[in-house]
Steps between C-alpha positions, in 0.01 A plus 500: 500500500642837400561739788427871495805728567490844646573650160173368365306744723694817421365799311759444221372138457137631502592739215668226296189271539266779388699541179361166379160434352440221755529720809132447595539458887710818514247695288214378715679629811535840333136485403400457861709796614381713219133430583542604859687822400244596231204415733644728774561783247149470370357519850722804560378670179134438600567643847654816328181545310294458818709746701503752219118473477460578868628857431211622296278220364163432676537226762855446385378302197726539197209423270244747654539782245116520498515655850722787395346836385486540119784762502716283710489187292533708180809680641676185622606372153654841419694491810611141438631569149667815625686308769597224256615759242713691752667205670508225235561694178797689651677162501669344196272315262624152599386568864146569388431144386278320740247218520449174306643639171826590687514152646472345152756735358757430771437120464538522130789722447684523841482137630251593770726765670304796638624854578434593854382862426207356291407272782489792754301711256249229462403522870402864499367519142269200575365658813458842341324373192249301692428745788522787256182396328657387173353185340782271611549152662722361759604180312748668272695648800467164686655309206782745455577523873484116539702419187774766565534398868524125409765583236676724746537202726669310225723788416613544860588135509666532157298218359524410132270689260291193408385481859419877500247432220322246714512732797328774294219253408475402876457865600243558230290198591516585874399853429181410313426219749529733807283765316204281413550192721526308171824291507424297188420812292831652631694204368339505160533877471874474573551232251269628226557881518845539644708187431301404180592134548389194691771275647518262792807672626324835524153373596591343834694794655225745370230282652671503842552873474138567418387281786712673746395844372137404555567356839681817626212718377249268664666534833387863514203518263347151542433225255186653355496558117560854381127535401190360645321325204130415499398139471357508152525277195479540120167309466400453139765429234304737286705775671811385306431701178455814713822421684676479159361836416616644828845352439510681161413834665756457781771403244421821310526700821828339583634590153378855551681514842828378349472740205431805711772413754749492209367812321807671356313837487463492878856358564661774291340784694732696732517377857285745687215518238496115516477481875247790505279316252515189727410699815227704341327211321512289814367786715219586259364148493549450869285822571197297406620143530760451768480122448755542218771602745744275678518129450124457498466172687198632689329564170606169371344323804189699443480409133542131583205527740276703271504811718616765244264717302517488123647852465778412740575182308515698179740756664723225612506330162568815297640752750733266692622325194589824317654687803712188593624477135555879492700476827722239352552697180567813699805338658364431848634155610188336642377148559239412253375156607259625764335761276483241210310259733252772593434600143449128397259435789300814417474408134391153593241635748360733224478212257316292759250771565436551132467124449239496780300763312515311172428146635392524867398129522841344409742779572759426771552729798710814410752384770598204283575729211693732728728212611547391139563862379763541773700198372444576131630858536812383702573232240442725198712796624788288622464222235514264797202262471623238746575751773155662449328166525691407810417829653134444415498158660676609823300822542160339451570142643254391231629220271173510302586843367812380323317376184348840408820655641720323249263600219486870580869533575605340177256724296616807680866415451460435134301824449756703691785362292326621189413843645808569710795391284524137573691512826431547872525829678847427664667344200546817301869464401583264220817405320460389143135446567569257792538590858843372634331304778309297244808374310546131579880517470536791734259346744703181515831677543371736766422212733869410555804706615837484346666293783287202381679469171824699526831325461685510832819326380726789387834659576593866485829596337693791360553514127875422524628206701789254494493128399522402860214734597294362209540141615425585854181684382370183338562283804148565633350401164304824434260512210550870437792745538398857592759731338527820693604805307743786580219772510129515573427626146602169351242216522565200721553191281406129551724237351449122502756335726511207252641730233794592732555131599504405133758778418725394789487137388595597140784724619641261761873489417792280588620485862824677409318804372221504769688723742542759233130476406384530868647853519314618185154660494181389340252752365144357537376726234735346242413138565251371233157463627172676553489780756170636619450860604323517828309755710401478868155380626373481852475171682137570566405547133264265323579317178274741321718786607810314387338412167408867431846617600663259256254598225535879555871514511587214267720343770627147502460452877442674829701471821287479815598749768453415862527754786324825580789733562743611234812379667335165592364406165627167362422286198278198588449344151463531130179478302500466122226509237534128450442433873175695488381321179584159648299584815201614301498212255548248786220657705275503199567143413446392860169692527389338177582151625328530836215715391262219369559303826371779725159445645328213684 
């Protein structure tokens, strides 16, 4: 039986294990820690909203804009955009990126590493946008705060970048889970919207993180679902055609939302006219219909229970949809998931009321349509049908609603793709028509870090050395020789040790002349053989980073740098284009071989 040594439990060993694709136990441990951290942050964010509401909101309720005087709730959005403009837009453009879109960007182009300034900005911008009466949700801030904090844990421990990607997904899932008490929907959202892939190695840590996020939130807020859903059923299947029609309408509204939020005419306006437009439009609508302000969960609960008048429903469908999209186009970084759910539920409730007028005998309760509309709008705007269906199931606790739910979500998603440009709200950046996270090769290479495939057998040597030094150099049987240059401007070169061994064998002379040859010098740049120009790459980097570096600079190889201080850096290994290709082809062949055998 093999025994564990103390070195197996060191942080350095933990990092090496995480570099491989099989590091499932280590990733699961990180998922547990990430879920606890994100759940605690989400609780803290909700407490900030509660404490802020006690300053001026009726009964300290962050959703009670109806209790404020008309002038007060109309003035709040103007004050909110003024504060955001003064404090946020004085910072550099990169510091203004917040929310889910920022999470996806950092995961796609920065290996899941987050700037601290953006994370700090997300706290106060999230609170100001919600309590300031803008149409904004708390899920976007929760996802950013959780994903960045989880990634920050990995950065502090100097974990390889492939594990940072999983930590980002863990923080995302736990943020959604803690917001709605929907752990399954959190997992699917993280995989479908952020990671854009489904793998066992990612699923298990994300599931654990989502579970822990929900548990931490339940300690303070209880295990009750986010909304109290009435006990109602669809009834007659004759409602299905009307559900399809509702899905078409919701898909069109989702396309309108995406189109307005990306309106170049609004985006190109100067800063202060943009912010003024957002504040004035929100204030004007809120003067008569304060339900459009804030997250709107109180209005959502009322729509599900059939307690909203028709004019309020219309204001929520049109007013909240347009001012939310206008706020996004105006450059105010807000969470959109909460407002989208409110708009969808209101549209569904309106459709249910109209269906009752047309066919009172067979029409289902408007609450059913409100539930379906909520899921359809979420799925259509985000292009995340599975996440929307899981949210519907967990929020309603009604399995019988899944059949019409699948129908309306698919119809709405297809309609939105036609009306809104064929992509979800958060996936707005494409490269050659394909988002980088959707490229199979880059997905496969991003799951592994360079220590998993780098060649560790090498020897460092100066360009000039004697015969005796050359022979001593080969005694350890290195695969590569790293030729160090006389200045930093000259590239470091890699040379096959076998080429030097062959040259020494060919030039091995008679014993009488050997002493004379031992004193001569060998120029490693003059020995026949292929020499590869190399550039440095971090030990934490993924194979996708290495692949892109080799493609970009037309290099033959990379030397892996270990150490975090300039004077302590050392070379840990060499990675070539061939090593990456061999890994990818071997993984692809292995997955093809074992794929058909998966299952019961």
